[in-house]
PDB file of C-alpha atoms in Angstrom:
ATOM      1  CA  MET A1262     -21.438  27.506  20.717  1.00 54.00           C
ATOM      2  CA  GLY A1263     -21.557  28.804  17.570  1.00 55.00           C
ATOM      3  CA  LYS A1264     -24.040  29.624  14.447  1.00 55.00           C
ATOM      4  CA  HIS A1265     -27.335  27.515  14.925  1.00 57.00           C
ATOM      5  CA  GLY A1266     -25.157  25.272  17.319  1.00 74.00           C
ATOM      6  CA  LYS A1267     -23.630  23.462  14.552  1.00 90.00           C
ATOM      7  CA  HIS A1268     -20.094  22.064  15.238  1.00 96.00           C
ATOM      8  CA  LEU A1269     -17.243  20.529  13.679  1.00 98.00           C
ATOM      9  CA  VAL A1270     -14.354  18.169  15.062  1.00 98.00           C
ATOM     10  CA  TRP A1271     -11.831  17.829  12.256  1.00 98.00           C
ATOM     11  CA  ASP A1272      -9.314  15.141  12.142  1.00 98.00           C
ATOM     12  CA  TRP A1273      -5.860  15.796  11.177  1.00 98.00           C
ATOM     13  CA  ASN A1274      -3.743  13.230   9.864  1.00 97.00           C
ATOM     14  CA  GLY A1275      -4.958  12.206   6.296  1.00 97.00           C
ATOM     15  CA  THR A1276      -7.786  14.458   6.595  1.00 98.00           C
ATOM     16  CA  LEU A1277      -6.770  18.146   7.121  1.00 98.00           C
ATOM     17  CA  LEU A1278      -2.818  17.263   6.822  1.00 98.00           C
ATOM     18  CA  ASP A1279      -2.282  15.408   3.033  1.00 98.00           C
ATOM     19  CA  ASP A1280      -0.058  13.099   4.608  1.00 98.00           C
ATOM     20  CA  ILE A1281      -0.647   9.778   3.347  1.00 97.00           C
ATOM     21  CA  GLU A1282       2.454   9.649   1.114  1.00 97.00           C
ATOM     22  CA  ALA A1283       4.472  10.504   4.503  1.00 97.00           C
ATOM     23  CA  VAL A1284       2.939   7.693   6.332  1.00 97.00           C
ATOM     24  CA  ILE A1285       3.308   5.262   3.708  1.00 97.00           C
ATOM     25  CA  GLY A1286       7.096   5.805   3.530  1.00 96.00           C
ATOM     26  CA  ALA A1287       7.354   5.751   7.228  1.00 96.00           C
ATOM     27  CA  THR A1288       5.656   2.510   7.334  1.00 94.00           C
ATOM     28  CA  ASN A1289       7.948   0.845   4.816  1.00 95.00           C
ATOM     29  CA  ALA A1290      11.101   2.477   6.400  1.00 94.00           C
ATOM     30  CA  ALA A1291       9.948   0.965   9.271  1.00 92.00           C
ATOM     31  CA  PHE A1292       9.220  -2.279   8.252  1.00 92.00           C
ATOM     32  CA  ALA A1293      12.644  -2.703   6.696  1.00 92.00           C
ATOM     33  CA  GLU A1294      14.351  -1.809   9.804  1.00 89.00           C
ATOM     34  CA  LEU A1295      11.876  -4.775  11.472  1.00 87.00           C
ATOM     35  CA  GLY A1296      12.320  -7.200   8.439  1.00 88.00           C
ATOM     36  CA  LEU A1297       9.007  -6.844   7.326  1.00 88.00           C
ATOM     37  CA  GLU A1298       8.414  -6.829   2.922  1.00 91.00           C
ATOM     38  CA  PRO A1299       7.263  -3.400   2.043  1.00 95.00           C
ATOM     39  CA  ILE A1300       3.445  -2.434   1.729  1.00 95.00           C
ATOM     40  CA  THR A1301       1.616  -0.782  -1.036  1.00 97.00           C
ATOM     41  CA  LEU A1302      -0.682   1.994  -0.596  1.00 96.00           C
ATOM     42  CA  THR A1303      -3.597  -0.215  -1.726  1.00 96.00           C
ATOM     43  CA  ARG A1304      -2.866  -2.822   0.381  1.00 95.00           C
ATOM     44  CA  TYR A1305      -2.183  -0.261   3.517  1.00 96.00           C
ATOM     45  CA  ARG A1306      -5.478   1.046   2.765  1.00 96.00           C
ATOM     46  CA  ASP A1307      -7.267  -2.141   2.676  1.00 94.00           C
ATOM     47  CA  LEU A1308      -5.734  -3.357   6.153  1.00 94.00           C
ATOM     48  CA  TYR A1309      -5.237  -0.292   8.291  1.00 93.00           C
ATOM     49  CA  THR A1310      -6.970  -0.028  11.202  1.00 91.00           C
ATOM     50  CA  VAL A1311      -7.109   1.328  14.824  1.00 88.00           C
ATOM     51  CA  PRO A1312      -6.003   0.712  17.339  1.00 85.00           C
ATOM     52  CA  VAL A1313      -2.888   0.430  15.105  1.00 88.00           C
ATOM     53  CA  PRO A1314      -1.538  -2.925  16.758  1.00 89.00           C
ATOM     54  CA  LYS A1315      -4.192  -4.369  14.900  1.00 91.00           C
ATOM     55  CA  PHE A1316      -3.147  -3.116  11.578  1.00 92.00           C
ATOM     56  CA  TYR A1317      -0.038  -4.921  12.560  1.00 89.00           C
ATOM     57  CA  GLU A1318      -1.853  -8.287  13.533  1.00 92.00           C
ATOM     58  CA  ARG A1319      -3.471  -8.175  10.154  1.00 93.00           C
ATOM     59  CA  LEU A1320       0.019  -8.204   8.411  1.00 86.00           C
ATOM     60  CA  MET A1321       1.848 -10.318  10.679  1.00 87.00           C
ATOM     61  CA  GLY A1322      -1.092 -12.912  11.447  1.00 88.00           C
ATOM     62  CA  ARG A1323      -0.731 -12.482  15.365  1.00 91.00           C
ATOM     63  CA  LEU A1324      -0.598  -9.375  17.388  1.00 90.00           C
ATOM     64  CA  PRO A1325       2.789  -7.831  18.371  1.00 89.00           C
ATOM     65  CA  THR A1326       4.047  -8.311  21.694  1.00 89.00           C
ATOM     66  CA  ASP A1327       4.398  -5.549  23.890  1.00 88.00           C
ATOM     67  CA  ALA A1328       8.201  -5.597  23.100  1.00 89.00           C
ATOM     68  CA  GLU A1329       7.689  -5.390  19.315  1.00 88.00           C
ATOM     69  CA  TRP A1330       5.048  -3.038  19.043  1.00 88.00           C
ATOM     70  CA  LEU A1331       7.202  -0.362  21.404  1.00 89.00           C
ATOM     71  CA  LEU A1332      10.078  -1.097  18.491  1.00 92.00           C
ATOM     72  CA  MET A1333       7.354  -0.456  15.532  1.00 90.00           C
ATOM     73  CA  ASP A1334       5.528   2.536  17.184  1.00 90.00           C
ATOM     74  CA  GLY A1335       8.762   4.152  17.949  1.00 92.00           C
ATOM     75  CA  ALA A1336      10.464   3.444  14.159  1.00 95.00           C
ATOM     76  CA  PHE A1337       7.344   4.669  12.455  1.00 94.00           C
ATOM     77  CA  HIS A1338       7.231   7.768  14.521  1.00 92.00           C
ATOM     78  CA  ARG A1339      10.820   8.482  14.113  1.00 95.00           C
ATOM     79  CA  HIS A1340      10.250   7.821  10.319  1.00 96.00           C
ATOM     80  CA  TYR A1341       7.414   9.867   9.776  1.00 96.00           C
ATOM     81  CA  TRP A1342       7.975  13.051  11.980  1.00 93.00           C
ATOM     82  CA  GLN A1343      11.296  13.380   9.682  1.00 94.00           C
ATOM     83  CA  ARG A1344       8.480  13.351   6.619  1.00 95.00           C
ATOM     84  CA  ALA A1345       5.790  15.065   8.463  1.00 93.00           C
ATOM     85  CA  GLU A1346       7.558  18.667   7.722  1.00 89.00           C
ATOM     86  CA  ALA A1347       7.206  18.783   4.357  1.00 95.00           C
ATOM     87  CA  CYS A1348       3.284  17.686   3.798  1.00 97.00           C
ATOM     88  CA  VAL A1349       1.017  20.339   3.103  1.00 98.00           C
ATOM     89  CA  LEU A1350      -2.830  21.011   3.758  1.00 98.00           C
ATOM     90  CA  THR A1351      -5.358  18.852   1.784  1.00 98.00           C
ATOM     91  CA  VAL A1352      -6.554  21.063  -1.146  1.00 96.00           C
ATOM     92  CA  GLY A1353      -9.385  23.617  -0.348  1.00 96.00           C
ATOM     93  CA  ALA A1354      -8.471  22.770   3.650  1.00 98.00           C
ATOM     94  CA  ALA A1355      -7.351  26.314   4.829  1.00 98.00           C
ATOM     95  CA  GLU A1356     -10.050  28.121   2.638  1.00 98.00           C
ATOM     96  CA  LEU A1357     -13.318  25.951   4.004  1.00 97.00           C
ATOM     97  CA  LEU A1358     -11.697  26.448   7.404  1.00 98.00           C
ATOM     98  CA  ALA A1359     -11.596  30.129   6.823  1.00 98.00           C
ATOM     99  CA  ALA A1360     -14.953  30.219   5.377  1.00 97.00           C
ATOM    100  CA  ARG A1361     -16.436  28.630   8.348  1.00 95.00           C
ATOM    101  CA  GLN A1362     -15.172  30.608  10.747  1.00 95.00           C
ATOM    102  CA  ALA A1363     -16.057  33.536   9.126  1.00 95.00           C
ATOM    103  CA  SER A1364     -19.350  32.553   8.650  1.00 93.00           C
ATOM    104  CA  GLY A1365     -19.986  32.105  12.885  1.00 92.00           C
ATOM    105  CA  PHE A1366     -19.527  28.689  12.514  1.00 92.00           C
ATOM    106  CA  THR A1367     -17.506  26.491  15.048  1.00 95.00           C
ATOM    107  CA  GLN A1368     -14.821  23.986  14.854  1.00 97.00           C
ATOM    108  CA  SER A1369     -12.241  21.987  16.634  1.00 98.00           C
ATOM    109  CA  LEU A1370      -9.189  19.792  15.810  1.00 98.00           C
ATOM    110  CA  LEU A1371      -8.878  16.717  17.405  1.00 98.00           C
ATOM    111  CA  SER A1372      -5.792  13.964  16.183  1.00 97.00           C
ATOM    112  CA  LEU A1373      -4.628  10.832  17.361  1.00 94.00           C
ATOM    113  CA  ALA A1374      -0.923  12.576  16.708  1.00 93.00           C
ATOM    114  CA  PRO A1375       0.936  13.250  19.763  1.00 92.00           C
ATOM    115  CA  HIS A1376      -0.309  16.792  21.390  1.00 95.00           C
ATOM    116  CA  ALA A1377       3.119  18.061  21.727  1.00 94.00           C
ATOM    117  CA  GLU A1378       3.929  17.704  17.867  1.00 93.00           C
ATOM    118  CA  LEU A1379       0.434  18.256  16.793  1.00 96.00           C
ATOM    119  CA  VAL A1380       0.113  22.045  17.893  1.00 97.00           C
ATOM    120  CA  PRO A1381       3.432  23.356  16.389  1.00 95.00           C
ATOM    121  CA  LEU A1382       2.417  21.525  13.447  1.00 95.00           C
ATOM    122  CA  VAL A1383      -0.623  23.160  13.098  1.00 97.00           C
ATOM    123  CA  ARG A1384       0.304  26.321  14.040  1.00 97.00           C
ATOM    124  CA  ARG A1385       3.168  26.367  11.249  1.00 96.00           C
ATOM    125  CA  HIS A1386       0.202  25.558   8.652  1.00 97.00           C
ATOM    126  CA  GLY A1387      -1.475  28.717   9.645  1.00 97.00           C
ATOM    127  CA  ILE A1388      -4.788  27.328  10.728  1.00 98.00           C
ATOM    128  CA  GLU A1389      -4.702  27.526  14.423  1.00 98.00           C
ATOM    129  CA  GLU A1390      -6.869  30.178  15.141  1.00 98.00           C
ATOM    130  CA  ARG A1391      -9.419  28.697  12.826  1.00 98.00           C
ATOM    131  CA  PHE A1392     -10.296  26.063  15.855  1.00 98.00           C
ATOM    132  CA  VAL A1393     -11.575  26.929  19.023  1.00 96.00           C
ATOM    133  CA  ARG A1394      -9.510  23.929  20.295  1.00 97.00           C
ATOM    134  CA  VAL A1395      -6.804  21.799  19.274  1.00 98.00           C
ATOM    135  CA  ASP A1396      -6.155  18.523  20.723  1.00 98.00           C
ATOM    136  CA  GLY A1397      -3.487  15.867  20.273  1.00 97.00           C
ATOM    137  CA  ARG A1398      -2.721  12.458  21.755  1.00 93.00           C
ATOM    138  CA  ILE A1399      -1.771  12.710  25.128  1.00 88.00           C
ATOM    139  CA  GLY A1400      -0.722   8.695  26.599  1.00 79.00           C
ATOM    140  CA  SER A1401      -0.984   5.761  25.112  1.00 71.00           C
ATOM    141  CA  SER A1402      -0.744   4.923  21.213  1.00 67.00           C
ATOM    142  CA  THR A1403      -2.451   2.263  21.457  1.00 70.00           C
ATOM    143  CA  GLU A1404      -6.311   2.888  21.832  1.00 81.00           C
ATOM    144  CA  GLY A1405      -8.715   4.415  19.415  1.00 90.00           C
ATOM    145  CA  LYS A1406     -10.223   7.737  19.309  1.00 95.00           C
ATOM    146  CA  SER A1407     -13.288   7.355  21.246  1.00 95.00           C
ATOM    147  CA  THR A1408     -12.164   8.115  25.004  1.00 94.00           C
ATOM    148  CA  HIS A1409     -10.172  11.235  23.304  1.00 95.00           C
ATOM    149  CA  MET A1410     -13.312  12.229  21.682  1.00 96.00           C
ATOM    150  CA  VAL A1411     -15.214  12.171  25.174  1.00 95.00           C
ATOM    151  CA  ARG A1412     -12.338  14.417  26.984  1.00 94.00           C
ATOM    152  CA  HIS A1413     -12.297  16.606  23.756  1.00 96.00           C
ATOM    153  CA  LEU A1414     -16.143  17.635  23.796  1.00 95.00           C
ATOM    154  CA  GLN A1415     -16.190  17.933  27.789  1.00 93.00           C
ATOM    155  CA  ALA A1416     -13.168  20.408  27.545  1.00 94.00           C
ATOM    156  CA  LEU A1417     -15.395  22.101  24.917  1.00 91.00           C
ATOM    157  CA  GLY A1418     -17.997  22.842  27.169  1.00 85.00           C
ATOM    158  CA  ARG A1419     -21.830  22.556  26.950  1.00 74.00           C
ATOM    159  CA  GLY A1420     -22.311  25.123  24.010  1.00 74.00           C
ATOM    160  CA  VAL A1421     -23.653  22.353  21.968  1.00 79.00           C
ATOM    161  CA  PRO A1422     -25.525  19.075  22.210  1.00 87.00           C
ATOM    162  CA  ALA A1423     -23.540  15.794  20.808  1.00 91.00           C
ATOM    163  CA  GLU A1424     -26.370  15.644  17.814  1.00 92.00           C
ATOM    164  CA  ARG A1425     -25.314  18.760  16.870  1.00 94.00           C
ATOM    165  CA  ILE A1426     -22.097  18.029  15.698  1.00 97.00           C
ATOM    166  CA  VAL A1427     -19.998  16.227  13.236  1.00 98.00           C
ATOM    167  CA  VAL A1428     -16.937  14.579  13.310  1.00 98.00           C
ATOM    168  CA  ILE A1429     -14.813  14.959   9.711  1.00 98.00           C
ATOM    169  CA  GLY A1430     -11.867  11.778   9.444  1.00 98.00           C
ATOM    170  CA  ASP A1431     -10.448   9.691   7.428  1.00 98.00           C
ATOM    171  CA  ALA A1432     -10.903   6.694   9.571  1.00 96.00           C
ATOM    172  CA  ALA A1433     -13.400   4.345  10.477  1.00 96.00           C
ATOM    173  CA  ASP A1434     -12.335   4.967  14.262  1.00 96.00           C
ATOM    174  CA  ASP A1435     -13.758   8.593  13.623  1.00 97.00           C
ATOM    175  CA  ALA A1436     -17.064   7.128  12.997  1.00 98.00           C
ATOM    176  CA  ARG A1437     -16.786   5.068  16.008  1.00 97.00           C
ATOM    177  CA  ALA A1438     -15.647   8.079  17.852  1.00 97.00           C
ATOM    178  CA  ALA A1439     -18.386   9.899  16.709  1.00 98.00           C
ATOM    179  CA  ALA A1440     -21.058   7.460  17.793  1.00 98.00           C
ATOM    180  CA  TYR A1441     -19.834   6.588  20.869  1.00 97.00           C
ATOM    181  CA  VAL A1442     -20.547  10.741  22.132  1.00 97.00           C
ATOM    182  CA  GLY A1443     -23.628  10.363  20.071  1.00 97.00           C
ATOM    183  CA  ALA A1444     -22.392  13.016  17.357  1.00 97.00           C
ATOM    184  CA  ARG A1445     -22.520  12.079  13.715  1.00 98.00           C
ATOM    185  CA  ALA A1446     -19.800  11.422  11.464  1.00 98.00           C
ATOM    186  CA  VAL A1447     -18.597  11.766   7.428  1.00 98.00           C
ATOM    187  CA  LEU A1448     -15.577  10.015   6.415  1.00 98.00           C
ATOM    188  CA  TYR A1449     -12.892  11.084   3.780  1.00 98.00           C
ATOM    189  CA  THR A1450     -11.461   8.892   1.240  1.00 98.00           C
ATOM    190  CA  GLY A1451      -8.025  10.883   0.821  1.00 97.00           C
ATOM    191  CA  GLY A1452      -6.258   9.342   3.713  1.00 97.00           C
ATOM    192  CA  SER A1453      -5.886   6.133   5.577  1.00 95.00           C
ATOM    193  CA  HIS A1454      -8.506   3.998   4.495  1.00 96.00           C
ATOM    194  CA  SER A1455     -10.108   2.438   0.900  1.00 95.00           C
ATOM    195  CA  ARG A1456     -13.861   3.515  -0.164  1.00 96.00           C
ATOM    196  CA  ALA A1457     -14.942  -0.137   0.190  1.00 96.00           C
ATOM    197  CA  SER A1458     -13.629  -0.274   4.366  1.00 95.00           C
ATOM    198  CA  LEU A1459     -15.091   3.415   4.841  1.00 97.00           C
ATOM    199  CA  GLU A1460     -18.247   2.612   3.421  1.00 97.00           C
ATOM    200  CA  ALA A1461     -18.432  -0.428   5.136  1.00 96.00           C
ATOM    201  CA  VAL A1462     -18.898   1.322   8.486  1.00 96.00           C
ATOM    202  CA  GLY A1463     -22.327   2.843   7.580  1.00 97.00           C
ATOM    203  CA  VAL A1464     -21.802   6.300   7.443  1.00 98.00           C
ATOM    204  CA  PRO A1465     -21.759   9.230   4.422  1.00 98.00           C
ATOM    205  CA  VAL A1466     -18.435   8.666   2.722  1.00 98.00           C
ATOM    206  CA  VAL A1467     -17.058  11.559   0.208  1.00 98.00           C
ATOM    207  CA  ASP A1468     -13.982  12.235  -2.155  1.00 98.00           C
ATOM    208  CA  SER A1469     -13.391  15.768  -0.974  1.00 98.00           C
ATOM    209  CA  LEU A1470     -13.351  18.177   1.831  1.00 98.00           C
ATOM    210  CA  ALA A1471     -15.800  20.185   0.477  1.00 98.00           C
ATOM    211  CA  ASP A1472     -18.408  17.721  -0.228  1.00 98.00           C
ATOM    212  CA  ALA A1473     -17.477  16.482   3.747  1.00 98.00           C
ATOM    213  CA  VAL A1474     -18.455  19.920   4.786  1.00 97.00           C
ATOM    214  CA  ALA A1475     -21.672  20.144   2.496  1.00 96.00           C
ATOM    215  CA  VAL A1476     -23.123  16.524   3.820  1.00 97.00           C
ATOM    216  CA  ALA A1477     -22.158  17.459   7.406  1.00 96.00           C
ATOM    217  CA  GLU A1478     -24.259  20.557   6.961  1.00 93.00           C
ATOM    218  CA  GLU A1479     -27.187  18.476   5.761  1.00 94.00           C
ATOM    219  CA  LEU A1480     -26.716  15.998   8.633  1.00 94.00           C
ATOM    220  CA  VAL A1481     -27.241  18.570  11.439  1.00 89.00           C
TER     221      VAL A1481
END
């Protein structure tokens, strides 16, 4: 699969899509409905984690009940998708994807965003053809990316071994998912986590997608 068998698996929200302001806006709009205090970007990045109910546990001091979680998740997504259409790609993302494809390397996209909403959005940004596969979440939104990563790599086929794959994302969960399948990871600081929380994971942390690709090349 691709030149020298190297393959990148890209995350979407907070990585290729510069949507952190939309996320904060949707989070606070949902919090207002739920009677929770608004959150700053800094505090969000310090507390955010996947699975997302754990994030609410850090805020509330307890895990939400199943009924509370349904309300929280529904409110957030209602407000988020109202804002998502105005989000743009992260600086340099389109050029990096095009250059990598032109060089004969392969890449795919795996996101915890719902698949039905993800694919049209990727298509509208004009980058769908850069990927050999685009997968969003199908099913529960309470789990992390690890099991989705397994299915994603199985769908890609056996053209490249896991040790020749690098996951590029903005969350600790991206690194956990990479480790779960035996791949490597590079984490980007422009999304959901603070640099300190990313560095605690123990994988390379970078401040631009160009640096992420450069480091990924060195890893594999």
